[in-house]
Short mmCIF file of N, CA and C in Angstrom, two decimals:
data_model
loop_
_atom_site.label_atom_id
_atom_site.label_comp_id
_atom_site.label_asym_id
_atom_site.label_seq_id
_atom_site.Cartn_x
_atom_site.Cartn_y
_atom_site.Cartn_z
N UNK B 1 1.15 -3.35 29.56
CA UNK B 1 0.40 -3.62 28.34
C UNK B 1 0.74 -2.62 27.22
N UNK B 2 1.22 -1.17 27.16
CA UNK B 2 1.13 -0.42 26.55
C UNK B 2 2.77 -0.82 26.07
N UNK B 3 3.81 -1.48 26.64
CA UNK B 3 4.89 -1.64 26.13
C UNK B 3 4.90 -2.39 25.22
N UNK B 4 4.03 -3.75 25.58
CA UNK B 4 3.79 -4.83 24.73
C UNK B 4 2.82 -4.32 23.44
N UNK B 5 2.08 -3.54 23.33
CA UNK B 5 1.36 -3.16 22.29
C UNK B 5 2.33 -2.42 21.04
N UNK B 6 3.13 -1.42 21.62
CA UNK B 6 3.94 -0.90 21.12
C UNK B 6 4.66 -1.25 20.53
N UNK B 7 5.73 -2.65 21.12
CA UNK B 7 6.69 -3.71 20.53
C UNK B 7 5.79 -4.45 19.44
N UNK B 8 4.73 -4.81 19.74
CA UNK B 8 4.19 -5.60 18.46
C UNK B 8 3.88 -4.65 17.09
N UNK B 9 3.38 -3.14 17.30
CA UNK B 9 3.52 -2.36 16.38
C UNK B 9 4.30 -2.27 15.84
N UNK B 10 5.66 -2.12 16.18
CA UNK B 10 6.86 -1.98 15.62
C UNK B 10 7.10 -3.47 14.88
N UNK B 11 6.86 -4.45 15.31
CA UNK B 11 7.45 -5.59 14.62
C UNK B 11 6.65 -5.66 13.67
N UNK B 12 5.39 -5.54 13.69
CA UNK B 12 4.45 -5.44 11.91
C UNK B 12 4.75 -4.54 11.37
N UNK B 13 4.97 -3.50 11.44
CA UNK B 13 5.60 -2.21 10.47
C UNK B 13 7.02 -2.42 9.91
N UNK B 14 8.01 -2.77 11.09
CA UNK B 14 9.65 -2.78 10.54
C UNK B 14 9.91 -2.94 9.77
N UNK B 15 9.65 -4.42 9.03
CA UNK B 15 9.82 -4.96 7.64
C UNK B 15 8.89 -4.24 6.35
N UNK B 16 8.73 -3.47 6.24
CA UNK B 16 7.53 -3.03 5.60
C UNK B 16 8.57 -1.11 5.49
N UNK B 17 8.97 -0.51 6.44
CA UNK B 17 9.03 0.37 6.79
C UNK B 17 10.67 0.07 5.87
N UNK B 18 11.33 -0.67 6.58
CA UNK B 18 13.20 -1.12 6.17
C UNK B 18 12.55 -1.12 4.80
N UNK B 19 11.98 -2.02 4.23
CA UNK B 19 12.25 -1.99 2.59
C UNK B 19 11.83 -1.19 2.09
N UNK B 20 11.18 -0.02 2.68
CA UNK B 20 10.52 1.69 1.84
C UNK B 20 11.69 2.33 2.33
N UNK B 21 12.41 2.41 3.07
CA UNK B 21 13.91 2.87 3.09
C UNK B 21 15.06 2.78 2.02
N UNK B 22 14.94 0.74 1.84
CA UNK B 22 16.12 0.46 1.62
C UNK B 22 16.08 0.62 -0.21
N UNK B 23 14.79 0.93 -0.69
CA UNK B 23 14.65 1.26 -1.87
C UNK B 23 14.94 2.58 -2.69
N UNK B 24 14.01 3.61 -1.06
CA UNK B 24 14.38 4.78 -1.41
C UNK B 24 15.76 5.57 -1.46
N UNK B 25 17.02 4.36 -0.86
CA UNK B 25 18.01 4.68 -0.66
C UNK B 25 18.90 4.08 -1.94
N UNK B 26 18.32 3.06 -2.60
CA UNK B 26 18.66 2.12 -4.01
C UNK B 26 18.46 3.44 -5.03
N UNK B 27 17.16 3.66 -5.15
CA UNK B 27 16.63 4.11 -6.42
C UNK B 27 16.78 5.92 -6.39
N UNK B 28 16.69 6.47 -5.19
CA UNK B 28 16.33 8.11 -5.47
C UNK B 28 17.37 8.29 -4.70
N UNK B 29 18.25 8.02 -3.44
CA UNK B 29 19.26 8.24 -2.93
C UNK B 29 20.65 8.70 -3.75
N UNK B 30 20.96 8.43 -4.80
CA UNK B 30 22.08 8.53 -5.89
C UNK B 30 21.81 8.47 -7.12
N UNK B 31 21.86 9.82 -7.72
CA UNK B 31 21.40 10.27 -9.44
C UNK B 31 22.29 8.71 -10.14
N UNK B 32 21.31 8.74 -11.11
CA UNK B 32 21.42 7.46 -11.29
C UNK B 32 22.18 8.15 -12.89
N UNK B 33 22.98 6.57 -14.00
CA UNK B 33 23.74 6.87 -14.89
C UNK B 33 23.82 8.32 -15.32
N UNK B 34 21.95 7.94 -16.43
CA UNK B 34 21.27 9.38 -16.88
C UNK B 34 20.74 10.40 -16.24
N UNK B 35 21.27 10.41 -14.79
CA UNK B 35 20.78 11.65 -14.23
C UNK B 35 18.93 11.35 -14.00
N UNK B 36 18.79 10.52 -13.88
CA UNK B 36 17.14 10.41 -14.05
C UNK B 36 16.92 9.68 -12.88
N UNK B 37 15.62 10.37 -11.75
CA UNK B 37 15.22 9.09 -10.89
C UNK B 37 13.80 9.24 -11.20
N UNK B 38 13.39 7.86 -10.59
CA UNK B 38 12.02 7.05 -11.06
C UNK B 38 11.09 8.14 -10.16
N UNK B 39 9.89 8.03 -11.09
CA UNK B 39 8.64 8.95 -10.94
C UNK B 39 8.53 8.31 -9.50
N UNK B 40 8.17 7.55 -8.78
CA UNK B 40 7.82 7.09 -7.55
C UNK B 40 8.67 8.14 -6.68
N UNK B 41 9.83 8.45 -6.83
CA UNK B 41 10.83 9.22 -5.83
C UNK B 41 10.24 10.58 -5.81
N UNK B 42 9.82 11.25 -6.40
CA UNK B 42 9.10 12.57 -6.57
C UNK B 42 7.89 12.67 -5.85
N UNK B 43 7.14 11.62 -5.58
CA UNK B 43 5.92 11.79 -4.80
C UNK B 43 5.81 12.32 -3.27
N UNK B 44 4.33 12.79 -2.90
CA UNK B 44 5.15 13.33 -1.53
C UNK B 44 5.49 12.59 -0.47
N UNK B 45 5.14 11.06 -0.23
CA UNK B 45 5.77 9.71 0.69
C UNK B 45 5.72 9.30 -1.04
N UNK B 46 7.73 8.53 -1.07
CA UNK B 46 8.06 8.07 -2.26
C UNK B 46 7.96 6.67 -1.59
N UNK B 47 6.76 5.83 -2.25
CA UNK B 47 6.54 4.08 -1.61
C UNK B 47 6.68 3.73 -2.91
N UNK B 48 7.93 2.70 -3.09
CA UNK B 48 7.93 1.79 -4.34
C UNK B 48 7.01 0.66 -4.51
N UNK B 49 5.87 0.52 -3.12
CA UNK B 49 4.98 -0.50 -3.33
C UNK B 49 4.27 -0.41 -3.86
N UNK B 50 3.55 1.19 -2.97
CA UNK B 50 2.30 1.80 -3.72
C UNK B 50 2.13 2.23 -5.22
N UNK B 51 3.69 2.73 -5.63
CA UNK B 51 3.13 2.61 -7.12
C UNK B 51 3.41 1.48 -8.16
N UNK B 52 3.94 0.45 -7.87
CA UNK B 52 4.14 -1.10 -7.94
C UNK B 52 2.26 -1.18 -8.47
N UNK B 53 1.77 -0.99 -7.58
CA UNK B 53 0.41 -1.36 -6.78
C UNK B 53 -0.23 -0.39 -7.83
N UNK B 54 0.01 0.39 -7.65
CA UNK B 54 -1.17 1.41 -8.46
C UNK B 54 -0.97 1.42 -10.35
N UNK B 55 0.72 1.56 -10.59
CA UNK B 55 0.86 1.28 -12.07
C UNK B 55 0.48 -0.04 -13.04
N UNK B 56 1.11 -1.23 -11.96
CA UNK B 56 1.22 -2.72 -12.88
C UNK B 56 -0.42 -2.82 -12.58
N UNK B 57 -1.00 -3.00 -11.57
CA UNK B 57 -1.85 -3.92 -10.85
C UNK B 57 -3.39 -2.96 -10.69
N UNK B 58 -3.26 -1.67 -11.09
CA UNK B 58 -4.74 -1.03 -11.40
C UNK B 58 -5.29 -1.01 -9.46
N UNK B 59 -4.62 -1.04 -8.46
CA UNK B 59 -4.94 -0.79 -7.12
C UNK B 59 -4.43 0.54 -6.76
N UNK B 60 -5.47 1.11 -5.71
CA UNK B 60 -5.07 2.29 -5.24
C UNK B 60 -6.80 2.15 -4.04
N UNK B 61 -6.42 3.68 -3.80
CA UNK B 61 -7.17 4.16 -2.55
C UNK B 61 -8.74 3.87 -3.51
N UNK B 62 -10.05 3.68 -3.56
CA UNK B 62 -11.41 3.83 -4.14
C UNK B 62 -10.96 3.35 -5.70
N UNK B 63 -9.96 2.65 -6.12
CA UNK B 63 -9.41 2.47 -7.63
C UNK B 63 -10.40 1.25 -7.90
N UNK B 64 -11.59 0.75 -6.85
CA UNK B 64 -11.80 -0.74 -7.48
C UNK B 64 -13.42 -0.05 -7.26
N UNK B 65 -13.86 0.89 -6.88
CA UNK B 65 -14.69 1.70 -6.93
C UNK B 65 -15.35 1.64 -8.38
N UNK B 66 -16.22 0.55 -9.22
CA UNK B 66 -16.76 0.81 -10.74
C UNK B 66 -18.00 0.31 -10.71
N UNK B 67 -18.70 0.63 -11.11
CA UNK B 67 -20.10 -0.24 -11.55
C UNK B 67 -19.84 -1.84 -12.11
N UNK B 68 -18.96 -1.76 -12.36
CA UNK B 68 -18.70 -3.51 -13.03
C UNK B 68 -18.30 -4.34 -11.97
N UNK B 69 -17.93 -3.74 -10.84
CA UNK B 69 -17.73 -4.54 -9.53
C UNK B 69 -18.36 -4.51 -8.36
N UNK B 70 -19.33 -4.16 -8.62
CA UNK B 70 -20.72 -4.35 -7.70
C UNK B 70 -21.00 -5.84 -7.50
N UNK B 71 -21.15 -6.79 -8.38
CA UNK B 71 -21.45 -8.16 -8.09
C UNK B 71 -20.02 -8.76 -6.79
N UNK B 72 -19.04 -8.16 -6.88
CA UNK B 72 -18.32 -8.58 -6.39
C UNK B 72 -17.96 -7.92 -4.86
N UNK B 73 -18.52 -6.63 -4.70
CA UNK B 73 -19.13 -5.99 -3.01
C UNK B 73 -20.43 -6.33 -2.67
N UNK B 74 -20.86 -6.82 -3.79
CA UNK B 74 -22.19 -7.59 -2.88
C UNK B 74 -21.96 -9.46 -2.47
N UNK B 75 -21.00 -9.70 -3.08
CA UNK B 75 -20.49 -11.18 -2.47
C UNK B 75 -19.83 -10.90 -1.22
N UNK B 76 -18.69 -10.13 -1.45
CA UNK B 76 -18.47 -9.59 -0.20
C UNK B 76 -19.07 -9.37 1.29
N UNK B 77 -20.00 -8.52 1.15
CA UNK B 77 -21.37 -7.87 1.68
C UNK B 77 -21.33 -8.50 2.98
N UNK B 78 -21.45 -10.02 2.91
CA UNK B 78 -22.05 -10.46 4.03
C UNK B 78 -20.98 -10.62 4.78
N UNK B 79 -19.99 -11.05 4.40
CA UNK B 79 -18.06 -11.76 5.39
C UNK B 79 -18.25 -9.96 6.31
N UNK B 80 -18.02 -8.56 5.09
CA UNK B 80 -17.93 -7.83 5.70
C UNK B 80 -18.59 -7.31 6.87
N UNK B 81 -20.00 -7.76 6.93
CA UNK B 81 -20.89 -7.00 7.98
C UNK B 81 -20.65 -8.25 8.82
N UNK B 82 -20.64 -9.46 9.10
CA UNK B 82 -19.89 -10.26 9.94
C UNK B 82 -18.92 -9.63 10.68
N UNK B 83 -17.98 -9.35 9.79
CA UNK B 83 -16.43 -8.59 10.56
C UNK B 83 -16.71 -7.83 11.25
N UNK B 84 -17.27 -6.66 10.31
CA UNK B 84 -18.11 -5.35 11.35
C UNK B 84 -18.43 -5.26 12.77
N UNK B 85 -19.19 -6.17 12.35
CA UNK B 85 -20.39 -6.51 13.66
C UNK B 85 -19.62 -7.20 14.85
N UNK B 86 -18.74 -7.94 14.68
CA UNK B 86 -17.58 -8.55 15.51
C UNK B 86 -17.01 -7.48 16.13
N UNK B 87 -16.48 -6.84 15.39
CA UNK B 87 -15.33 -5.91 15.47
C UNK B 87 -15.81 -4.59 16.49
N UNK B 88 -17.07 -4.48 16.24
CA UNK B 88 -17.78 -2.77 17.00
C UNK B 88 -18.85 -3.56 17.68
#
């Protein structure tokens, strides 16, 4: 069981993991024309998703965290404590 758990870990991560490679090997791997690489490569894990995610799209870790979206964790509210309650 612990082999099979393992193999399935790896197969949800791989693809996910290869393209935070194959970017960081595109974009920060080789000084680029102007000598310049993208702010994402400087971070301390350089993920071209996460700041994809955090620059265009206003997402991050507590980023949806506002008083103006309260109506929308209290719709939530109930699916979540469902899950919860399933889950533990």
């Amino acid at each position: 069981p612990l082999l099979v758990g393992a193999t399935c870990v790896v197969m949800v991560l791989l693809p996910s993991i290869s393209f935070q490679v194959y970017c960081f090997a595109k974009f920060c791997g080789l000084p680029s024309q102007e000598g310049l690489r993208p702010a994402w490569c400087e971070e301390r894990v350089p993920s071209l998703y996460a700041h994809l995610q955090r620059t265009y799209w206003g997402l991050g870790l507590f980023a949806r965290w506002e008083f103006k979206q309260l109506p929308a964790f209290l719709i939530a509210a109930p699916s979540l404590f469902v899950a919860f309650t399933w889950a533990f």
